[in-house]
PDB file of C-alpha atoms in Angstrom:
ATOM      1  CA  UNK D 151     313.522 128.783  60.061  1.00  0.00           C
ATOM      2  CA  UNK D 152     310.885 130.591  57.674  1.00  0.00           C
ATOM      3  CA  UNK D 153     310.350 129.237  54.490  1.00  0.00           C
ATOM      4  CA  UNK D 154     308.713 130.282  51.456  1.00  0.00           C
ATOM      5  CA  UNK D 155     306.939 129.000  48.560  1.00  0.00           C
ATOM      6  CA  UNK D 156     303.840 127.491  47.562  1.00  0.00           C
ATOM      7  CA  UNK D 157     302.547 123.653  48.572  1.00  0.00           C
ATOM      8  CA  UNK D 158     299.804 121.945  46.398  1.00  0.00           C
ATOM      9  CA  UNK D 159     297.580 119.714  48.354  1.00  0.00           C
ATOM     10  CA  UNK D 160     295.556 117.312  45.736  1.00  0.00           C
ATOM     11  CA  UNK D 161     292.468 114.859  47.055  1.00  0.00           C
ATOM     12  CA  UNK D 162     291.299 112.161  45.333  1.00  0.00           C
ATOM     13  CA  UNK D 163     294.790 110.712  43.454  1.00  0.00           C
ATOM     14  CA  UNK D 164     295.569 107.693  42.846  1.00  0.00           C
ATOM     15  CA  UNK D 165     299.863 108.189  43.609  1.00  0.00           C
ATOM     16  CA  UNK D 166     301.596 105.585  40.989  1.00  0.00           C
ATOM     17  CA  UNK D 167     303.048 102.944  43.089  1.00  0.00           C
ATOM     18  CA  UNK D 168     306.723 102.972  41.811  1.00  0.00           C
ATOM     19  CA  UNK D 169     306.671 106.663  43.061  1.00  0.00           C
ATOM     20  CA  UNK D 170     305.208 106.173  46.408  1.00  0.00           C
ATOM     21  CA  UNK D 171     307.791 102.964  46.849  1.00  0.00           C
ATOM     22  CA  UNK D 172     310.820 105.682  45.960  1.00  0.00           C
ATOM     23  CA  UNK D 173     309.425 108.290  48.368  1.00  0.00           C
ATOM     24  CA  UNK D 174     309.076 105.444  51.108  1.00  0.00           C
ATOM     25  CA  UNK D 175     312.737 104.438  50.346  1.00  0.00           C
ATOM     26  CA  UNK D 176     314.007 107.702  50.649  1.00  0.00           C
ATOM     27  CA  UNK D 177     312.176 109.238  53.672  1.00  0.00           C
ATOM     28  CA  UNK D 178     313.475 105.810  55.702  1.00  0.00           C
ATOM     29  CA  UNK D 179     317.010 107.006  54.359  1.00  0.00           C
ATOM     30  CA  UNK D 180     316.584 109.862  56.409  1.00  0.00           C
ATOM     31  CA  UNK D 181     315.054 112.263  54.117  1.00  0.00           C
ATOM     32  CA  UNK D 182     318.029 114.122  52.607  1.00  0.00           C
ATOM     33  CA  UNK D 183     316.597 113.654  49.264  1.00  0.00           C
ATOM     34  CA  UNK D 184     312.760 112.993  48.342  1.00  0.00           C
ATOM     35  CA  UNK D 185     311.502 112.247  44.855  1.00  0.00           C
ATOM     36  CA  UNK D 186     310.775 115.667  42.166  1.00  0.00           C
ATOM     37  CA  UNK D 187     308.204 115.458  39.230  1.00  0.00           C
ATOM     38  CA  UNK D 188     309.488 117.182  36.390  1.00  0.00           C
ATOM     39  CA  UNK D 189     306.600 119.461  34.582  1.00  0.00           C
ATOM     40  CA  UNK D 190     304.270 117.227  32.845  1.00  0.00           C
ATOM     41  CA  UNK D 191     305.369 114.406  34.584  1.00  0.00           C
ATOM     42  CA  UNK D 192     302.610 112.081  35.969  1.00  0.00           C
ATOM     43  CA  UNK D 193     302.676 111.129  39.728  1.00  0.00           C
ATOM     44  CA  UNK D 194     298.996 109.176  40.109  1.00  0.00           C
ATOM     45  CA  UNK D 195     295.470 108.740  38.601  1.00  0.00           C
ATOM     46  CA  UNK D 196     292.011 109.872  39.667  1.00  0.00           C
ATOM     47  CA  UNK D 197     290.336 107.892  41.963  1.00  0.00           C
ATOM     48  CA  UNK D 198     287.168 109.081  40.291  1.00  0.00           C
ATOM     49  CA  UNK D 199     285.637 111.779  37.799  1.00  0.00           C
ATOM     50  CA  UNK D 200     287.099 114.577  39.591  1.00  0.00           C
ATOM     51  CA  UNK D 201     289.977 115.772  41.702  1.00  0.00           C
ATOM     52  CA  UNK D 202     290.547 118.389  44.302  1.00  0.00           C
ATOM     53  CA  UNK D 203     293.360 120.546  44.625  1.00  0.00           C
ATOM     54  CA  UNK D 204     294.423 123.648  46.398  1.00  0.00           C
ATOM     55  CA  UNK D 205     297.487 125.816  46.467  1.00  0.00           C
ATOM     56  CA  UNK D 206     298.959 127.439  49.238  1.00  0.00           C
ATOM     57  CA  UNK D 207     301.777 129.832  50.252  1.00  0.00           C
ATOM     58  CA  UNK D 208     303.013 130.475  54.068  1.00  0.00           C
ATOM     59  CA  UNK D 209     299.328 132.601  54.590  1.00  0.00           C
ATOM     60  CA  UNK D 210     296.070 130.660  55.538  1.00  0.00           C
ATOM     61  CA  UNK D 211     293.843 129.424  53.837  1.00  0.00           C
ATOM     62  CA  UNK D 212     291.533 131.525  51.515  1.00  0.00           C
ATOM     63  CA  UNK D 213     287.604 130.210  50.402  1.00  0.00           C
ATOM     64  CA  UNK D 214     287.174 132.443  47.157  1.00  0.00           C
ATOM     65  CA  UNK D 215     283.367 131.862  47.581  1.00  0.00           C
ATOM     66  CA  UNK D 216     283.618 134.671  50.199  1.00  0.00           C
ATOM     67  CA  UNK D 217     286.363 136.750  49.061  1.00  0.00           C
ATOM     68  CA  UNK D 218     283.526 139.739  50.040  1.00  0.00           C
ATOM     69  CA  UNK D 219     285.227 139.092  53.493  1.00  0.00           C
ATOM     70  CA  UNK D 220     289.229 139.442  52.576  1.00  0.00           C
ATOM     71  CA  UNK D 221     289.669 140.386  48.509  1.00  0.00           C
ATOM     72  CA  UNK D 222     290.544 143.700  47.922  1.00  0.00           C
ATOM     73  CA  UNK D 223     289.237 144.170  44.634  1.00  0.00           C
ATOM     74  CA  UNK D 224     285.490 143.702  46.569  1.00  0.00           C
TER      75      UNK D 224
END
């Protein structure tokens, strides 16, 4: 199977605990359902001043500091 899409991977959170407690529940369930966020929605906290977060599609990962090497618009 190919899917498609876009994954966020965020460093540095906090999750809120009742959230993390569903998503436990549910994965030992079998996973047929997982926990959504609507928009807006908090999930967690910083664990400090700052976060990290990348976004990602089915290609590899992409460090803009060199984007001489792969952007097109060089």
């Amino acid at each position: 199977d190919e899917f498609f899409g876009y994954v966020i991977h965020i460093e540095d959170v906090c999750t809120d605990p009742d959230l993390l407690a569903l998503y436990r529940q549910l994965h030992a369930a079998g996973r047929s359902e997982l926990p959504a966020l609507r928009g807006h929605q908090p999930f967690g906290r910083a664990i400090g001043n700052e976060i990290k977060v990348a976004v990602r599609d089915t290609g590899s990962f992409l460090d803009p500091r060199s984007r001489n090497d792969w952007w097109q618009g060089k």
